[in-house]
Coordinates of C-alpha atoms in Angstrom, one line a residue:
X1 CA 37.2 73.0 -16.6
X2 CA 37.9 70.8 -19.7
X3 CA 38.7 67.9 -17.4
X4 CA 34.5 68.6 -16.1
X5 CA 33.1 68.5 -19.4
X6 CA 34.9 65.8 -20.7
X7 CA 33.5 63.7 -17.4
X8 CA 30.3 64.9 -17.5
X9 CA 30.5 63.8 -21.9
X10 CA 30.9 60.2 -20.7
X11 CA 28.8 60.4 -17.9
X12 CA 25.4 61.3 -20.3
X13 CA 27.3 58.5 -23.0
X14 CA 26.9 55.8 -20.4
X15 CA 23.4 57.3 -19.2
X16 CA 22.5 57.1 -23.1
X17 CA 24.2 53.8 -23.6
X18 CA 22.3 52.0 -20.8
X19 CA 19.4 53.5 -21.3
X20 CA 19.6 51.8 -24.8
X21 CA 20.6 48.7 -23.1
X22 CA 17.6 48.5 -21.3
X23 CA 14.9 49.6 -23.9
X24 CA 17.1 46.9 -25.7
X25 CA 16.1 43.8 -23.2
X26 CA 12.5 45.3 -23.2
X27 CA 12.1 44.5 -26.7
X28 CA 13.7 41.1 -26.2
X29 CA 11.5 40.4 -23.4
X30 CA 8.3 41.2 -25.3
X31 CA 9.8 39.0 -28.3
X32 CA 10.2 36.7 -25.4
X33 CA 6.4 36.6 -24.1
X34 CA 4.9 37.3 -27.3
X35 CA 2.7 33.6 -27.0
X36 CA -0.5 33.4 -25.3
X37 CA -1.7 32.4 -22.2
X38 CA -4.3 29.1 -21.5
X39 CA -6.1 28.7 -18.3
X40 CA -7.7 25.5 -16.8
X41 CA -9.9 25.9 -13.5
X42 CA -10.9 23.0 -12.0
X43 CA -13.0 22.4 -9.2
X44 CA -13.7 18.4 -8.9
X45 CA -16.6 17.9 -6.3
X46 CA -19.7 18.4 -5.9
X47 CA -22.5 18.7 -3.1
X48 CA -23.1 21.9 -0.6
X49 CA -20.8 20.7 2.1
X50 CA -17.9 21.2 -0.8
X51 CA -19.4 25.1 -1.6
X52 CA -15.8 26.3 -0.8
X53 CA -14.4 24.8 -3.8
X54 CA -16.2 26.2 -6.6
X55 CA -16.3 29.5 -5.0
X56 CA -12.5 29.1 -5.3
X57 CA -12.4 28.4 -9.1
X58 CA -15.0 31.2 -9.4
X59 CA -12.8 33.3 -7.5
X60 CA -9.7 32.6 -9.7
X61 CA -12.0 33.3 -13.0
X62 CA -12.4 36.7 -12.3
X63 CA -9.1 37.5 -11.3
X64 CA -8.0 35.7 -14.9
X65 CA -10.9 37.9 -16.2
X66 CA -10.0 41.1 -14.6
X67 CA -6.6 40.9 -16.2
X68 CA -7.8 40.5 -19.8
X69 CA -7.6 36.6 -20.3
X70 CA -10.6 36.3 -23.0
X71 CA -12.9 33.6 -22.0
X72 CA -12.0 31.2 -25.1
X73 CA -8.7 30.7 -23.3
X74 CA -10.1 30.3 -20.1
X75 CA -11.3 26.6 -19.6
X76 CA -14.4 26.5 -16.8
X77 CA -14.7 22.7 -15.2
X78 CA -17.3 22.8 -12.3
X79 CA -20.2 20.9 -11.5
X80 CA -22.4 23.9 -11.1
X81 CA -25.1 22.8 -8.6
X82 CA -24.2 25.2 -5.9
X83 CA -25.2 28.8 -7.5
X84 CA -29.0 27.6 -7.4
X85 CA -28.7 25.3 -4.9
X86 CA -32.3 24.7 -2.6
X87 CA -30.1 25.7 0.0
X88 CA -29.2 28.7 -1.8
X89 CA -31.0 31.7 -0.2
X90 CA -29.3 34.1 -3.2
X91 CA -29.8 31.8 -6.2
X92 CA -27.1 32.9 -8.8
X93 CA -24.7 33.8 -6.1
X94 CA -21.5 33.0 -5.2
X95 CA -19.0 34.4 -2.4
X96 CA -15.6 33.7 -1.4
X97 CA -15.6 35.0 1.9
X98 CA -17.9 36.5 4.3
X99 CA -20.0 39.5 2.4
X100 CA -17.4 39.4 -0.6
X101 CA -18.9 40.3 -3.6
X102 CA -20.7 37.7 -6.2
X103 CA -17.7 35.5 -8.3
X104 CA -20.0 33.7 -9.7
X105 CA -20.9 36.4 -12.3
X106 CA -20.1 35.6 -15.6
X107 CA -18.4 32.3 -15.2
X108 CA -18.1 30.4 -18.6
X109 CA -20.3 27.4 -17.8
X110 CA -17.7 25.1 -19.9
X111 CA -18.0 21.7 -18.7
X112 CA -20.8 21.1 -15.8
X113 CA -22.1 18.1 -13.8
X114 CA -21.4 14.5 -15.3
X115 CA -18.6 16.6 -17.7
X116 CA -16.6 17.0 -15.2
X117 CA -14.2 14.0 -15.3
X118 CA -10.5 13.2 -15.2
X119 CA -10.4 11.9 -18.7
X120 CA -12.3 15.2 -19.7
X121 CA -9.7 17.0 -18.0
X122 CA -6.9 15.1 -19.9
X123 CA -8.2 15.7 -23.4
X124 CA -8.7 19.4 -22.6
X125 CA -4.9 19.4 -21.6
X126 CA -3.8 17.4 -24.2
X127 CA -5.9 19.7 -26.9
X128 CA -7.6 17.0 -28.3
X129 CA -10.9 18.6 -29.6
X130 CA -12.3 15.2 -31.2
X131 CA -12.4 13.7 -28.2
X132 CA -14.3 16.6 -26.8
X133 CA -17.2 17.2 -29.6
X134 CA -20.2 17.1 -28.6
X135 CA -19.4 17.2 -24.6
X136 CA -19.9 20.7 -22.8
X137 CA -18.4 24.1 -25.2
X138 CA -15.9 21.4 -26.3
X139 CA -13.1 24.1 -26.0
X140 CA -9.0 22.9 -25.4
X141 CA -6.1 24.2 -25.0
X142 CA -5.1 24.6 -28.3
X143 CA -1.3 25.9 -27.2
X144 CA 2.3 26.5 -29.1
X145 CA 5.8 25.9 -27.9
X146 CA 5.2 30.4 -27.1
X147 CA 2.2 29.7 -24.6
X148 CA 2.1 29.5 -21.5
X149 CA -0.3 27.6 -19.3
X150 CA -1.7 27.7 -15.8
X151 CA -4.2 25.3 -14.3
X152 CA -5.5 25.3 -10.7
X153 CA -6.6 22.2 -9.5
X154 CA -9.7 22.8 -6.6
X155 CA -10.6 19.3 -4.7
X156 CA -10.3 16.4 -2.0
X157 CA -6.9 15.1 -2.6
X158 CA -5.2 11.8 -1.0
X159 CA -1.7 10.4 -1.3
X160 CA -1.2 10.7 -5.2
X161 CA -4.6 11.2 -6.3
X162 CA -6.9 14.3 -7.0
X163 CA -10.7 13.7 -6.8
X164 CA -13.1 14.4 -9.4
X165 CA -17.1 14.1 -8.4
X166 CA -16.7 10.4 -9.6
X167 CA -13.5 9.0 -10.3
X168 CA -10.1 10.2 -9.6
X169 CA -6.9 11.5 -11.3
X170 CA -3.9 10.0 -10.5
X171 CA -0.2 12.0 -9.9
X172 CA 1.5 9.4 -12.2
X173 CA -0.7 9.7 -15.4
X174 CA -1.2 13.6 -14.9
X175 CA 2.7 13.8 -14.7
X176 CA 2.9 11.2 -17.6
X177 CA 0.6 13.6 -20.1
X178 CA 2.1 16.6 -18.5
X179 CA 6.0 15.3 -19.3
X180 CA 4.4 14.5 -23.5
X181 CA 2.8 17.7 -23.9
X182 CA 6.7 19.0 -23.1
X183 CA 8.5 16.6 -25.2
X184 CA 6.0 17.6 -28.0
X185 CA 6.7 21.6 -27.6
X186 CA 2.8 22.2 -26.1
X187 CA 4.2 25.1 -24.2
X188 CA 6.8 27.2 -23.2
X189 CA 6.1 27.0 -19.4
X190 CA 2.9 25.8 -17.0
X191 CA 2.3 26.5 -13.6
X192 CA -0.4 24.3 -11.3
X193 CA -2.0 25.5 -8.6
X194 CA -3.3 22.6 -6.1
X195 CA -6.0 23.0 -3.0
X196 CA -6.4 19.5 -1.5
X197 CA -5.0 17.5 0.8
X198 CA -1.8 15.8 0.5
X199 CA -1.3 17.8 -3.0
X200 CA 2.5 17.7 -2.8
X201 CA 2.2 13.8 -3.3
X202 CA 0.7 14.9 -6.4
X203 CA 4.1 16.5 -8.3
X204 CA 6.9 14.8 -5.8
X205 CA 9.6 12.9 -7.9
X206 CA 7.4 13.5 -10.9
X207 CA 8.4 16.7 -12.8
X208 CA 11.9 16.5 -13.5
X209 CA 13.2 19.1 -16.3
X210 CA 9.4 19.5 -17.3
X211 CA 9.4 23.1 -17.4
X212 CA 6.6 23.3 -14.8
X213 CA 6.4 25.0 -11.8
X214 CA 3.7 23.8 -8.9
X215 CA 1.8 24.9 -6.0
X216 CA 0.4 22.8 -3.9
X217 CA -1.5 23.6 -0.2
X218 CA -0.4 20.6 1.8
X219 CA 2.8 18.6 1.6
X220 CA 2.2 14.8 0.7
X221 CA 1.5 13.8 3.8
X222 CA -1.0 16.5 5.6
X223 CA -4.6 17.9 5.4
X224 CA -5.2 21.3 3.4
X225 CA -7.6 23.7 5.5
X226 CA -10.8 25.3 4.6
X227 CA -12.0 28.8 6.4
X228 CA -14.8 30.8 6.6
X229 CA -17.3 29.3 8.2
X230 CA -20.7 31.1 7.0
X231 CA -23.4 30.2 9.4
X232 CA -26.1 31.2 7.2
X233 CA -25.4 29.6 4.2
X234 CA -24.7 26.3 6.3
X235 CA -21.4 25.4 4.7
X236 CA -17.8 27.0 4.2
X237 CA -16.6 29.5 1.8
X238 CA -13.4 28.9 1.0
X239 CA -9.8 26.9 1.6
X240 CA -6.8 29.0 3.3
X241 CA -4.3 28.2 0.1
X242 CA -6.6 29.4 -2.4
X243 CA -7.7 32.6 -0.4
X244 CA -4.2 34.0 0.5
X245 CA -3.0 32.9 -2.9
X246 CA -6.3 35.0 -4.7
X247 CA -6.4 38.2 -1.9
X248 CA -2.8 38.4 -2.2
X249 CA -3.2 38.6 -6.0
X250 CA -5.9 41.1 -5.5
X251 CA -4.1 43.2 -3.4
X252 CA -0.3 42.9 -5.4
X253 CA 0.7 44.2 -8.5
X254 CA 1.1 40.9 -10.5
X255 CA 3.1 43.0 -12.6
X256 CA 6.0 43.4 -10.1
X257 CA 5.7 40.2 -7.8
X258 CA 6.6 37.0 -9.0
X259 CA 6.0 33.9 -8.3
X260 CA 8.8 32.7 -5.7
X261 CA 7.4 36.4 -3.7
X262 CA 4.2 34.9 -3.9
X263 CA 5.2 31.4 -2.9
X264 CA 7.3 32.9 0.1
X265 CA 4.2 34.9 1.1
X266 CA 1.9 31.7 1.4
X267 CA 4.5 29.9 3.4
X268 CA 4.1 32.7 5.9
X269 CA 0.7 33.1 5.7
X270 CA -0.6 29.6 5.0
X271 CA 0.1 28.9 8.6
X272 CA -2.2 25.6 8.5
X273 CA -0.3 23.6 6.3
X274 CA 3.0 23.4 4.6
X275 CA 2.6 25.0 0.9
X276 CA 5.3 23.7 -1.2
X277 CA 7.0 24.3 -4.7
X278 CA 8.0 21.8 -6.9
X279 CA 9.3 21.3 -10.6
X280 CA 11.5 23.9 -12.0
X281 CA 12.6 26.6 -9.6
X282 CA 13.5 29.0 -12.2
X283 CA 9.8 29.5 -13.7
X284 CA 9.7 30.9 -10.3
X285 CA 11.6 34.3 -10.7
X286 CA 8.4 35.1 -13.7
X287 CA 6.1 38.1 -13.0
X288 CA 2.4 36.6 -11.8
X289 CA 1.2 38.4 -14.7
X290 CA 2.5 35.9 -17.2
X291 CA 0.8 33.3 -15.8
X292 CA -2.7 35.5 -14.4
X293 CA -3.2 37.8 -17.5
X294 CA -2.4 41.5 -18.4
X295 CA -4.8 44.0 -19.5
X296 CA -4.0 46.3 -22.6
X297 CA -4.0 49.1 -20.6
X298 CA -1.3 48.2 -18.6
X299 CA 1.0 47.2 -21.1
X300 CA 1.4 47.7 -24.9
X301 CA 2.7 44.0 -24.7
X302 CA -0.9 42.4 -23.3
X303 CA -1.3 38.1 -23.7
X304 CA -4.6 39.1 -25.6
X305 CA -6.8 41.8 -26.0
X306 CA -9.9 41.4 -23.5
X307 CA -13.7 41.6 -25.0
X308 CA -14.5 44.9 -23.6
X309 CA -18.2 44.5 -24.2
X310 CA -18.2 40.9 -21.4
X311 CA -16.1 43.1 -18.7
X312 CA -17.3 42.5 -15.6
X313 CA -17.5 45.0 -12.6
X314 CA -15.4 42.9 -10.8
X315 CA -13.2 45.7 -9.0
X316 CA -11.1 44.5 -6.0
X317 CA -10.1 48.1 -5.1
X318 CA -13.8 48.3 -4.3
X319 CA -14.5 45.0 -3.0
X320 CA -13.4 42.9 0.6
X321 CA -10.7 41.7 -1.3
X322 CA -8.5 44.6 -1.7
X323 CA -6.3 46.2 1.4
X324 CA -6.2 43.2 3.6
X325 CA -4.1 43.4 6.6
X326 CA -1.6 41.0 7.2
X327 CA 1.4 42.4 7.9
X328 CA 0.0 43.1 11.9
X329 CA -0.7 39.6 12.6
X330 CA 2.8 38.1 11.4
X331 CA 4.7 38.9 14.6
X332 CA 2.4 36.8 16.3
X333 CA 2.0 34.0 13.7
X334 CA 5.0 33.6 11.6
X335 CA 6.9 29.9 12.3
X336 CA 3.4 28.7 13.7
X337 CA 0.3 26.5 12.8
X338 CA -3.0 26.6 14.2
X339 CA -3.4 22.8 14.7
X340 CA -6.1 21.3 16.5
X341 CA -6.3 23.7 19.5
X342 CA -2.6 24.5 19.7
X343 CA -0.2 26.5 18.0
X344 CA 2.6 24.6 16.6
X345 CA 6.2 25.1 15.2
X346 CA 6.1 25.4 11.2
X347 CA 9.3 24.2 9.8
X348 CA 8.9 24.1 6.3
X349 CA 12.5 22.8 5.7
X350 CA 11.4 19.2 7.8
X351 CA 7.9 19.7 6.3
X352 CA 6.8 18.3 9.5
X353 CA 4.9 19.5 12.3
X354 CA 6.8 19.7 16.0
X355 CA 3.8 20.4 18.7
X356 CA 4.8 22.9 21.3
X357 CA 2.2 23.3 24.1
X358 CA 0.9 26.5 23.8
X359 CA -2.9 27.0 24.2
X360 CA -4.8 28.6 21.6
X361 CA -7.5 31.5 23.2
X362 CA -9.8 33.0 20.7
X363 CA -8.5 36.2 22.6
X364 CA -5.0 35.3 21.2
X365 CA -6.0 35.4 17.8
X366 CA -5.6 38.2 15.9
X367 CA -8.6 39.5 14.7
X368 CA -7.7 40.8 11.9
X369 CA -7.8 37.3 9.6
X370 CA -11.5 35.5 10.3
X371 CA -9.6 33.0 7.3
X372 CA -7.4 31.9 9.9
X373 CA -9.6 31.2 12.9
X374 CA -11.7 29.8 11.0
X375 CA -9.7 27.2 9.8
X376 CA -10.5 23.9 10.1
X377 CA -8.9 20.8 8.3
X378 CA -10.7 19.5 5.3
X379 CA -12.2 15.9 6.9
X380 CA -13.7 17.6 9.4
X381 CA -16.0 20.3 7.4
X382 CA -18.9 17.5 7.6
X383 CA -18.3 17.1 11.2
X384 CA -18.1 20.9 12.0
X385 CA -20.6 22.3 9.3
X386 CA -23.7 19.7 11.7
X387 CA -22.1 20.8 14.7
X388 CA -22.6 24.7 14.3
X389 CA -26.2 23.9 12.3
X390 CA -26.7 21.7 16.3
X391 CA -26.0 25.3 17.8
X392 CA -28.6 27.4 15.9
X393 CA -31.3 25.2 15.0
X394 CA -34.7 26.9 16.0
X395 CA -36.4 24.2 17.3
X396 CA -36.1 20.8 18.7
X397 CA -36.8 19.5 16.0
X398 CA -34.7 20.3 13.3
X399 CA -32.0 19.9 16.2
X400 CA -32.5 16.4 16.5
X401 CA -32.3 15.8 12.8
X402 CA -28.9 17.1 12.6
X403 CA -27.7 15.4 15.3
X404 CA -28.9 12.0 13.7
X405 CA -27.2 12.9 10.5
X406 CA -24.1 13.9 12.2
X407 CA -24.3 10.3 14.0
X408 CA -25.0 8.9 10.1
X409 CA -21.9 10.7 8.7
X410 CA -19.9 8.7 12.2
X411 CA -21.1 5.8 11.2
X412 CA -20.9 5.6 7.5
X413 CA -17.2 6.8 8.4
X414 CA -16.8 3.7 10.7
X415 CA -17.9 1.2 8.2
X416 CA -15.4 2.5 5.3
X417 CA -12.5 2.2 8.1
X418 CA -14.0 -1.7 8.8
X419 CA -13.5 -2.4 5.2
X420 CA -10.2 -1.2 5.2
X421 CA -9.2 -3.2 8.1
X422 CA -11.3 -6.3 6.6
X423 CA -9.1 -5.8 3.0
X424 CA -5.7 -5.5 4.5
X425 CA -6.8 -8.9 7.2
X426 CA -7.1 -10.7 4.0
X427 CA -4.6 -10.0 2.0
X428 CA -1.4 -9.8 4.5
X429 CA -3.1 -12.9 6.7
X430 CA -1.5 -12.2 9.3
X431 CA -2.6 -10.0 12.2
X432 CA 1.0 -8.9 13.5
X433 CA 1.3 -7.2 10.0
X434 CA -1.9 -5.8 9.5
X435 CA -1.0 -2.8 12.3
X436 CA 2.1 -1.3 10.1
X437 CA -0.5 -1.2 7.0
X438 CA -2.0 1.7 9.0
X439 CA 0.6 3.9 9.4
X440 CA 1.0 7.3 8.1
X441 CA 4.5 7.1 7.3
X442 CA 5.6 10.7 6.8
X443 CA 9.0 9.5 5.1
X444 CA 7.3 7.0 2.6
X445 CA 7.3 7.8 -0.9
X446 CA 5.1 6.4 -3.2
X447 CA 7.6 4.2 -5.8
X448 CA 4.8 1.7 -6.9
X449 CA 3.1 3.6 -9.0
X450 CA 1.4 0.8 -11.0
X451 CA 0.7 -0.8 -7.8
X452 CA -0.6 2.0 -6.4
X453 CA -2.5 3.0 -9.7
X454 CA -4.9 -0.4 -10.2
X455 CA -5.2 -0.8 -6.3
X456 CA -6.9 2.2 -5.8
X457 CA -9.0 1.7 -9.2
X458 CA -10.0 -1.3 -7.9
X459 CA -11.3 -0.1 -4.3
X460 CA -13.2 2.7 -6.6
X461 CA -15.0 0.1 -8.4
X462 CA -15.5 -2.7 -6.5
X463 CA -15.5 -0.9 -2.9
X464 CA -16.5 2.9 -2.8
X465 CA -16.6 5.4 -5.6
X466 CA -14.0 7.7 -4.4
X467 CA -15.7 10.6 -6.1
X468 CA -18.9 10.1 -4.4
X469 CA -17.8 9.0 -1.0
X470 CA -14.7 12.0 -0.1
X471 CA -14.2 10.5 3.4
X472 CA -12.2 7.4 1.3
X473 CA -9.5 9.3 0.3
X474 CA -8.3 9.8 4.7
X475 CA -7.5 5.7 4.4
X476 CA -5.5 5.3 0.7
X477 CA -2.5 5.7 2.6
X478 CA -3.5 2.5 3.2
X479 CA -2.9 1.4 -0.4
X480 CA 0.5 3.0 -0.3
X481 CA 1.4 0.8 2.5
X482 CA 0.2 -2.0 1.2
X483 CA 2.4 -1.7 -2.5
X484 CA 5.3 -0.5 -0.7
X485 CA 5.3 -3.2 1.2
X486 CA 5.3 -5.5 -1.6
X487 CA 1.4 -6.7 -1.7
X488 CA 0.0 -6.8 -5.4
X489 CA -2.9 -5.3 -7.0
X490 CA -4.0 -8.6 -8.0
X491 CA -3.8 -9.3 -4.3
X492 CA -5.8 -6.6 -3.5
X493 CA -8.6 -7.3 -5.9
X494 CA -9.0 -11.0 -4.9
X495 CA -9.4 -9.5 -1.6
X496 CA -11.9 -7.2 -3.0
X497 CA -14.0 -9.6 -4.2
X498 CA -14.2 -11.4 -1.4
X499 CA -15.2 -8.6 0.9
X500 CA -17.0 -5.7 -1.2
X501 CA -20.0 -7.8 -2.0
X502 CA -22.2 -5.3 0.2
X503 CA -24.9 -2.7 -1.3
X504 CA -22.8 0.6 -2.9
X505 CA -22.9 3.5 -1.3
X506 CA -22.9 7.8 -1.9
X507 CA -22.2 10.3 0.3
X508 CA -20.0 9.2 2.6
X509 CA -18.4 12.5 3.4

């Protein structure tokens, strides 16, 4: 009998003393997280056809606001011409998917229209509020080696740039201000969130021992998707990264999933393109909520208390976000893209794409996820968008006129591809050479950053504002070629003189 009680004395001692243990690496954990948490939304177009993409950074406002991030840490850049938009039939509305509720609601309306620039973007990041008086609210990040930071990046992308409505950010300088903010102790950690095509060129070889952790939709060398094609609105609602990234958030408990959960989720549910992760793979095992907010209510050790008297009704228990089923549709789905027509092998180790010929039905697809059969890759939301407003035009009429601008948008696509080919003729002179300039090279790196850098610049200026004309981003590769191969950017401006001497043009989508 003495024998039980003397067993069941240590047992309660070790019940006590672990308990104390682990109230012991609570408190150490709230020391830990005791900074606050910055927020920078960008969406960088502009234009009707590109709805999708602020209804994604509106989309990812509320679920920062819904979690208690006050508004003076959340950093708004969008050019705001879609919410009353002529083509708008619900002026201060916004939705995210089909009959989801209104994210535009309360959106801080930070930096708008001709605001909304790269070097804007880059002061905001690198706090510098002197730069910023007098532009939009003129808020920064104004963050602490404690803080964290998370920025999601909304936009066209090609191979090492990001687009903005008129110029474009490129990979090397954001790494280059992202790699000084850590060597001056800006933050404790930062995660980026990217929706455009080829994103991973954006972060490859570029973060090393940065502590920051990325997202990005596409690997470097493939299209990101959008979905949710709304036929009367005319355009579509939002991109398959940023949807399963923000309903899986809605639906989860950022409180016990983490990041690398998260990350493994898109990879089987982004079945479009490859998502990837890059930077420092240990910011991955943090709770989403470190990086999304925390409301006081939900833990004593909240990022910031939220304004109760600017809460939105934004409840996603109530709302088309909230108990979405995926689970059904994975058996069918996992290890396979929806790819032009066919399903295809996703091997996310490779990051490549192996074809296998099985045809696509619309019987086959499970109904369940309209995101997914809706998909189509970003370059051809123009084409598809004229195509479906062909189909239900009323009249003749208006039928007509959509077919002649969906022979425009052909046409103005044609003539930037001529350039291209005109360019690379002039500066390789030599026709057998000219071919391999063309090639998407799916191994190629880019390692010519300056190269790369004033090339591009100078097609922007002298050729076709990138920000203005979307479809110019589908030939950079181009560029890459062209460095990599050992052609200069003096080279390619000499050739730029000689052939860019035509009228400039906009919209070339």
């Amino acid at each position: 009998m003495n024998w039980f009680l003397w067993c069941v004395a240590i047992a309660v001692t070790c019940s006590s003393e672990g308990a104390r243990l682990r109230s012991l690496d609570n408190i150490l954990e709230n020391d830990s997280d005791s900074g606050e948490l910055w927020a920078v939304l960008v969406a960088g177009s502009n234009g009707w056809y590109n709805y999708r993409h602020q209804a994604d950074v509106c989309h990812a406002y509320q679920i920062l606001h819904k979690h208690g991030v006050p508004d003076d840490h959340i950093i708004v850049m969008m050019y705001d011409d879609i919410s009353n938009n002529s083509l708008n039939p619900n002026p201060g509305v916004i939705i995210n998917r089909p009959n989801g509720p209104n994210v535009y609601k309360g959106v801080p309306k930070d930096y708008t229209g001709k605001d909304v620039t790269p070097r804007n973007f880059l002061h905001i990041l690198n706090g510098n509020a002197k730069a910023m008086e007098g532009i939009g609210s003129g808020k920064v990040i104004n963050s602490t080696d404690k803080d964290r930071i998370f920025i999601n990046l909304v936009d066209h992308g090609g191979p090492g740039v990001f687009c903005f409505p008129e110029h474009v950010l490129h990979a090397n300088v954001l790494a280059r201000v992202i790699r000084d903010l850590h060597k001056k102790r800006k933050f404790k950690e930062m995660v980026v969130y990217v929706e455009a095509c080829e994103s991973g060129s954006l972060f490859e070889g570029l973060l090393p021992n940065s502590k920051v952790y990325a997202l990005t939709a596409a690997n470097p060398h493939e299209p990101s998707y959008a979905c949710y094609l709304d036929k009367e609105l005319g355009t579509y609602l939002g991109d398959v990264f940023s949807i399963k990234w923000m309903e899986d958030t809605d639906k989860e408990d950022i409180h016990k999933e983490t990041l690398k959960e998260q990350f493994h989720i898109l990879q089987k549910e982004v079945t479009t393109s490859h998502v990837k992760q890059w930077g420092e793979r240990k910011i991955s095992n943090e709770k989403l909520w470190k990086f999304l907010g925390e409301r006081d209510d939900r833990s004593k050790n909240s990022i910031r208390s939220p304004n109760t008297e600017n809460q939105l009704s934004y409840d996603t228990t109530k709302s088309n976000y909230a108990s979405l089923e995926y689970e059904s549709k994975q058996h069918y789905l996992k290890g396979k893209v929806k790819h032009h027509g066919k399903l295809e092998k996703n091997n996310t180790d490779v990051g490549d794409l192996h074809a296998i010929n099985v045809n696509l039905t619309q019987d086959d697809m499970p109904d369940e996820d309209e995101c997914l059969a809706s998909a189509v890759t970003s370059p051809d939301v123009p084409v598809k968008i004229l195509e479906s407003r062909i189909l239900t035009s009323k009249n003749d009429m208006d039928k007509d006129e959509r077919r002649r601008e969906l022979e425009t948008l052909h046409m103005t696509r044609l003539l930037v591809q001529v350039v291209m080919h005109t360019l690379v003729k002039e500066i390789t002179e030599d026709d057998e050479k000219k071919p391999a300039m063309f090639v998407k090279d799916r191994s190629r790196k880019i390692t010519q950053w300056k190269c790369h850098e004033f090339s591009v610049d100078i097609f922007d200026k002298m050729c076709f504002n990138i920000g203005q004309n979307p479809y110019v981003v589908r030939l950079l590769h181009v560029i890459v070629n062209l460095c990599e191969h050992g052609y200069t950017s003096d080279q390619f401006e000499e050739a730029a003189q000689k052939v860019c001497t035509f009228q400039k043009f906009t919209g070339i989508i």
